[in-house]
C-alpha cells in the first residue's frame, strides 16, 4: 500500500460514510477527539494508527500527520447554528493547526470538508424555491465567492481561504469540497433544499477517494449526488477529480420528493 492517509473527524457521519465504503482501500491514520469504538475502525487499522486527540493540539496532530501523503480533514463543529466561540476554536483554529502540521510534514494532498453553508446566501428570496427544482437552471460552480448563511458558514469560508494560503505558500494540492446534505439510505424527506443537495454515503466515499487519487492544484468543488434537482454544478468534480456519482434524489420522489 502507498503511504498513509490521515482522516480527521473519523468517528463522525462523513468519516464513517468514507470508512464504511473505502475503509480497506487505504492505509489509514484515524483521528478524532472522541475515542473510536471498534465498530468504527475498519479491519486492518492498527491501534497505533488511531489517535484520540483534539485538532487544536499541535503536538498530537504533528504525530498523526507524520509520513502521510494525504489528509482528509473533516473534524470540526458541523452545526449550522454553532456559536462563534466553537467555530473559531474547532473549525478555524483547528483547520489552521492541521494545515500547519501538514505543510511541515510535506503532505502532498489536502481535502477540506467545506459546506453548502459557505454559500448559503446565494439562496435569495427571489431565487427560492425554484432554485431547488429540476426545471431551474441556476448553478453555483465553485468559482463564485463565498456568501455564508451563518457563522458556521463563515468558518468554512475561512477554511477555504486558509487552504488557498497553504497551497500558494507551501504547494500543497488542495480540494475544498462544499458538501451538500449527507443523509444515509435516502434523500431527506419533505425537504426540497436537502433533496437538491443530497449526497449519498457511497457517493461521498467515492468523492473523497477521488480526492486522494486525482491530480490537481487548487480546486473548490461541490459534493452532491447526481440529483436531477440541483443548484450546484458537479462538472468540475467530474472533470478534475473523475467523480462519477451513482445516486440521484429523483429516484426517491415517491418517498416525499415530488415537485409541485
Ligand atoms: N454531514 C453533512 O451533511 C455535512 C458535513 N460537512 C462538514 O463535514 C465535516 C464532518 O461533518 P459530520 O461528519 O457531519 O459531523 P460529525 O459531528 O458527525 O463528525 C465530526 C467529528 O469530528 C470530531 N471533532 C469535532 N471537533 C473536533 C476537534 N476539535 N478535534 C478533533 N475531533 C473533532 C467529532 O468528535 C466528530 O466525530 C464537518 O467539518 C462538517 O462541517 C459539511 C457539509 C455537510
Ligand atoms: O454543513 C452542513 O450542511 C448540512 C446540510 O445543511 P441543512 O441546513 O440543510 O441541514 C447539515 O445537515 C450539516 O449538519 C452541516 O454540517
Coordinates of C-alpha atoms and ligand atoms in Angstrom, one line a residue:
X1 CA 0.0 0.0 0.0
X2 CA 1.0 3.6 -0.5
X3 CA 1.9 6.0 2.3
X4 CA -0.9 6.5 4.9
X5 CA -3.9 8.9 4.6
X6 CA -4.9 10.8 7.6
X7 CA -8.7 11.2 8.2
X8 CA -9.7 13.7 10.9
X9 CA -13.2 13.5 12.4
X10 CA -13.1 9.8 11.6
X11 CA -15.9 8.9 14.0
X12 CA -18.5 11.3 12.6
X13 CA -21.1 10.8 9.9
X14 CA -18.9 11.8 6.9
X15 CA -15.9 9.9 8.3
X16 CA -18.0 6.8 8.8
X17 CA -19.5 7.1 5.3
X18 CA -16.0 7.1 3.9
X19 CA -14.7 4.3 6.1
X20 CA -17.7 2.1 5.5
X21 CA -17.1 2.1 1.7
X22 CA -13.4 2.5 1.3
X23 CA -12.2 1.5 4.7
X24 CA -10.0 -1.3 3.4
X25 CA -8.6 0.5 0.4
X26 CA -6.1 2.8 2.2
X27 CA -3.5 2.7 5.0
X28 CA -5.5 5.0 7.3
X29 CA -4.5 7.1 10.3
X30 CA -7.7 8.0 12.1
X31 CA -8.0 11.0 14.4
X32 CA -11.0 12.1 16.4
X33 CA -11.2 13.8 19.8
X34 CA -13.8 11.1 20.8
X35 CA -12.3 7.6 21.3
X36 CA -13.3 5.4 18.3
X37 CA -15.2 2.3 19.2
X38 CA -14.1 -0.9 17.5
X39 CA -17.1 -0.9 15.1
X40 CA -15.9 2.5 13.8
X41 CA -12.5 1.2 12.8
X42 CA -12.0 -0.8 9.6
X43 CA -10.3 -4.1 9.8
X44 CA -6.6 -3.9 9.4
X45 CA -6.1 -0.5 11.1
X46 CA -3.6 -0.9 13.9
X47 CA -4.2 0.6 17.3
X48 CA -1.2 2.9 16.9
X49 CA -2.8 4.4 13.8
X50 CA -5.8 5.6 15.8
X51 CA -5.4 9.0 17.6
X52 CA -7.8 10.3 20.3
X53 CA -6.8 14.0 20.1
X54 CA -8.1 17.4 19.5
X55 CA -7.1 19.1 16.2
X56 CA -6.0 22.2 18.1
X57 CA -3.4 20.0 19.9
X58 CA -0.4 20.8 17.6
X59 CA 1.9 18.1 19.0
X60 CA -0.7 15.3 18.6
X61 CA -1.6 16.5 15.1
X62 CA 2.1 16.5 14.2
X63 CA 2.4 12.9 15.3
X64 CA -0.7 11.8 13.4
X65 CA 0.3 13.6 10.2
X66 CA 4.0 12.5 10.1
X67 CA 4.7 10.4 7.0
X68 CA 1.2 10.7 5.5
X69 CA 0.7 11.5 1.8
X70 CA -2.8 12.9 2.0
X71 CA -5.2 14.4 4.6
X72 CA -9.0 14.3 4.5
X73 CA -9.9 17.0 7.1
X74 CA -13.4 16.6 8.4
X75 CA -13.1 17.3 12.1
X76 CA -15.0 20.4 13.3
X77 CA -18.3 21.6 14.6
X78 CA -20.8 20.8 11.8
X79 CA -23.8 22.6 13.3
X80 CA -25.2 25.4 11.1
X81 CA -26.3 27.1 14.3
X82 CA -22.9 26.7 16.1
X83 CA -21.8 29.7 18.1
X84 CA -18.8 31.8 17.2
X85 CA -16.5 30.5 20.1
X86 CA -17.0 26.9 18.9
X87 CA -16.4 27.5 15.2
X88 CA -13.5 29.8 16.0
X89 CA -11.8 27.1 18.0
X90 CA -12.8 23.9 16.2
X91 CA -13.2 25.0 12.6
X92 CA -10.8 27.9 12.2
X93 CA -8.1 27.4 14.7
X94 CA -8.4 23.6 14.3
X95 CA -8.1 23.8 10.5
X96 CA -5.1 26.1 10.8
X97 CA -3.4 23.7 13.1
X98 CA -3.9 20.7 10.8
X99 CA -2.7 22.7 7.8
X100 CA 0.4 24.0 9.6
X101 CA 1.3 20.4 10.6
X102 CA 0.6 19.1 7.1
X103 CA 2.8 21.7 5.5
X104 CA 5.6 21.0 7.9
X105 CA 5.3 17.3 7.2
X106 CA 5.3 17.7 3.4
X107 CA 1.8 16.3 2.9
X108 CA 1.0 16.2 -0.9
X109 CA -2.8 16.5 -0.9
X110 CA -5.3 18.0 1.4
X111 CA -9.1 17.6 1.0
X112 CA -11.1 20.0 3.2
X113 CA -14.7 19.5 4.2
X114 CA -16.3 22.8 3.4
X115 CA -20.0 23.3 3.3
X116 CA -23.1 24.4 1.4
X117 CA -23.4 27.0 4.2
X118 CA -20.3 28.8 2.9
X119 CA -22.5 29.8 0.0
X120 CA -26.0 29.7 1.6
X121 CA -26.8 33.3 1.0
X122 CA -27.0 32.8 -2.8
X123 CA -30.3 31.3 -2.0
X124 CA -32.1 34.6 -2.1
X125 CA -35.9 35.1 -1.7
X126 CA -36.3 35.7 -5.4
X127 CA -34.4 32.6 -6.4
X128 CA -36.1 30.2 -4.0
X129 CA -37.9 27.8 -4.0
X130 CA -37.5 27.5 -7.8
X131 CA -33.8 27.0 -7.2
X132 CA -34.4 23.7 -5.6
X133 CA -36.4 22.3 -8.5
X134 CA -35.2 20.5 -11.6
X135 CA -36.6 23.0 -14.2
X136 CA -34.4 25.8 -12.7
X137 CA -31.0 26.2 -14.4
X138 CA -29.2 28.4 -11.9
X139 CA -25.9 26.8 -10.9
X140 CA -23.1 27.6 -8.5
X141 CA -19.9 26.0 -9.8
X142 CA -17.2 26.8 -7.2
X143 CA -15.8 29.8 -8.9
X144 CA -18.1 32.2 -7.0
X145 CA -17.1 34.0 -3.8
X146 CA -18.5 32.7 -0.6
X147 CA -21.7 34.1 0.7
X148 CA -22.1 32.4 4.1
X149 CA -25.6 31.9 5.7
X150 CA -24.4 31.7 9.3
X151 CA -21.2 31.9 11.4
X152 CA -20.6 28.2 10.7
X153 CA -20.6 29.1 7.0
X154 CA -18.2 31.9 7.8
X155 CA -15.8 29.4 9.4
X156 CA -16.0 27.1 6.4
X157 CA -15.3 30.1 4.0
X158 CA -12.3 30.9 6.3
X159 CA -11.1 27.3 6.0
X160 CA -11.2 27.7 2.2
X161 CA -9.0 30.9 2.5
X162 CA -6.6 29.0 4.8
X163 CA -6.3 26.2 2.3
X164 CA -5.7 28.7 -0.5
X165 CA -2.8 30.2 1.5
X166 CA -1.2 26.8 2.3
X167 CA -1.5 25.9 -1.4
X168 CA 0.1 29.1 -2.6
X169 CA 2.7 29.3 0.1
X170 CA 3.6 25.6 0.6
X171 CA 2.5 24.0 -2.6
X172 CA 0.1 21.5 -1.0
X173 CA -2.5 20.3 -3.6
X174 CA -5.9 21.3 -2.2
X175 CA -9.5 20.4 -2.9
X176 CA -12.2 22.2 -0.9
X177 CA -15.3 20.0 -1.1
X178 CA -18.5 22.1 -0.4
X179 CA -20.5 19.1 0.9
X180 CA -24.3 19.3 0.5
X181 CA -26.6 17.2 2.7
X182 CA -25.2 13.8 3.6
X183 CA -28.1 11.5 4.6
X184 CA -27.9 7.8 4.8
X185 CA -30.0 5.5 2.6
X186 CA -32.3 8.1 1.0
X187 CA -32.5 11.8 0.5
X188 CA -34.1 14.0 3.2
X189 CA -37.9 13.6 3.2
X190 CA -40.1 16.6 2.6
X191 CA -37.1 18.9 2.3
X192 CA -36.6 20.2 -1.3
X193 CA -33.4 22.0 -0.5
X194 CA -31.9 18.9 1.1
X195 CA -33.0 16.8 -1.9
X196 CA -31.3 19.2 -4.3
X197 CA -28.0 18.8 -2.4
X198 CA -28.3 15.2 -1.2
X199 CA -25.0 13.3 -1.0
X200 CA -25.4 9.6 -0.5
X201 CA -23.0 7.7 1.6
X202 CA -21.4 5.7 -1.3
X203 CA -21.1 8.8 -3.5
X204 CA -19.4 10.6 -0.5
X205 CA -16.9 7.8 -0.1
X206 CA -16.2 7.7 -3.8
X207 CA -15.8 11.5 -4.0
X208 CA -13.2 11.5 -1.2
X209 CA -11.4 8.5 -2.8
X210 CA -11.1 10.7 -5.9
X211 CA -9.7 13.5 -3.8
X212 CA -6.9 11.1 -2.7
X213 CA -6.3 9.7 -6.2
X214 CA -6.7 12.5 -8.7
X215 CA -4.1 15.1 -9.6
X216 CA -5.0 18.8 -9.0
X217 CA -3.5 22.0 -7.8
X218 CA -6.2 24.1 -6.1
X219 CA -9.9 23.2 -6.5
X220 CA -13.2 24.1 -5.0
X221 CA -16.0 21.6 -5.9
X222 CA -19.5 20.7 -4.8
X223 CA -20.1 17.4 -3.1
X224 CA -23.6 16.2 -4.1
X225 CA -25.0 13.1 -5.8
X226 CA -26.2 13.1 -9.4
X227 CA -29.5 14.7 -8.5
X228 CA -32.0 15.9 -11.1
X229 CA -32.8 18.8 -8.7
X230 CA -29.6 20.7 -8.2
X231 CA -28.3 24.2 -8.0
X232 CA -24.7 23.1 -7.5
X233 CA -22.7 22.1 -10.6
X234 CA -20.7 18.9 -10.2
X235 CA -19.0 19.4 -13.6
X236 CA -15.7 20.5 -12.1
X237 CA -15.6 17.5 -9.7
X238 CA -16.3 15.2 -12.6
X239 CA -13.7 16.8 -14.8
X240 CA -10.8 17.3 -12.4
X241 CA -11.4 14.5 -9.9
X242 CA -13.1 11.9 -12.0
X243 CA -16.2 12.0 -9.7
X244 CA -18.8 9.7 -11.1
X245 CA -21.8 9.6 -8.7
X246 CA -24.3 6.8 -8.7
X247 CA -27.2 8.2 -6.7
X248 CA -30.0 10.7 -7.6
X249 CA -32.6 12.0 -5.2
X250 CA -35.2 11.9 -8.0
X251 CA -35.2 8.1 -7.7
X252 CA -36.8 8.5 -4.3
X253 CA -39.5 11.0 -5.3
X254 CA -42.4 8.7 -4.3
X255 CA -40.9 8.9 -0.8
X256 CA -41.6 12.6 -0.3
X257 CA -39.5 14.3 -3.1
X258 CA -42.3 15.2 -5.6
X259 CA -42.0 18.5 -7.2
X260 CA -45.1 20.8 -7.2
Ligands
LIG1 N1 -22.9 15.9 7.3 C1 -23.1 16.8 6.4 O1 -24.1 16.8 5.6 C2 -22.1 17.9 6.1 C3 -20.8 18.0 6.8 N2 -19.9 18.9 6.5 C4 -18.7 19.0 7.2 O2 -18.1 17.7 7.2 C5 -17.3 17.6 8.4 C6 -17.9 16.3 9.2 O3 -19.2 16.5 9.4 P1 -20.1 15.4 10.1 O4 -19.4 14.1 10.0 O5 -21.5 15.5 9.7 O6 -20.0 15.8 11.6 P2 -20.0 14.9 12.9 O7 -20.2 15.8 14.1 O8 -20.8 13.7 12.7 O9 -18.4 14.5 12.9 C7 -17.4 15.4 13.3 C8 -16.4 14.6 14.0 O10 -15.3 15.4 14.3 C9 -14.9 15.3 15.7 N3 -14.4 16.6 16.1 C10 -15.1 17.7 16.3 N4 -14.3 18.7 16.7 C11 -13.1 18.2 16.9 C12 -11.8 18.6 17.3 N5 -11.7 19.9 17.7 N6 -10.8 17.8 17.3 C13 -10.9 16.5 17.0 N7 -12.1 16.0 16.6 C14 -13.1 16.8 16.5 C15 -16.2 14.9 16.4 O11 -15.9 14.1 17.6 C16 -16.9 14.0 15.3 O12 -16.6 12.7 15.5 C17 -17.6 18.8 9.3 O13 -16.4 19.7 9.1 C18 -18.8 19.5 8.6 O14 -18.7 20.9 8.8 C19 -20.2 19.9 5.5 C20 -21.4 19.9 4.9 C21 -22.4 18.9 5.1
LIG2 O1 -22.8 21.9 6.5 C1 -23.8 21.2 6.8 O2 -24.8 21.1 6.0 C2 -25.8 20.0 6.2 C3 -27.0 20.5 5.3 O3 -27.5 21.7 5.8 P1 -29.0 21.8 6.3 O4 -29.1 23.2 6.8 O5 -29.8 21.6 5.1 O6 -29.3 20.8 7.3 C4 -26.1 19.9 7.6 O7 -27.1 18.8 7.8 C5 -24.8 19.5 8.3 O8 -25.0 19.3 9.7 C6 -23.8 20.7 8.2 O9 -22.6 20.3 8.7

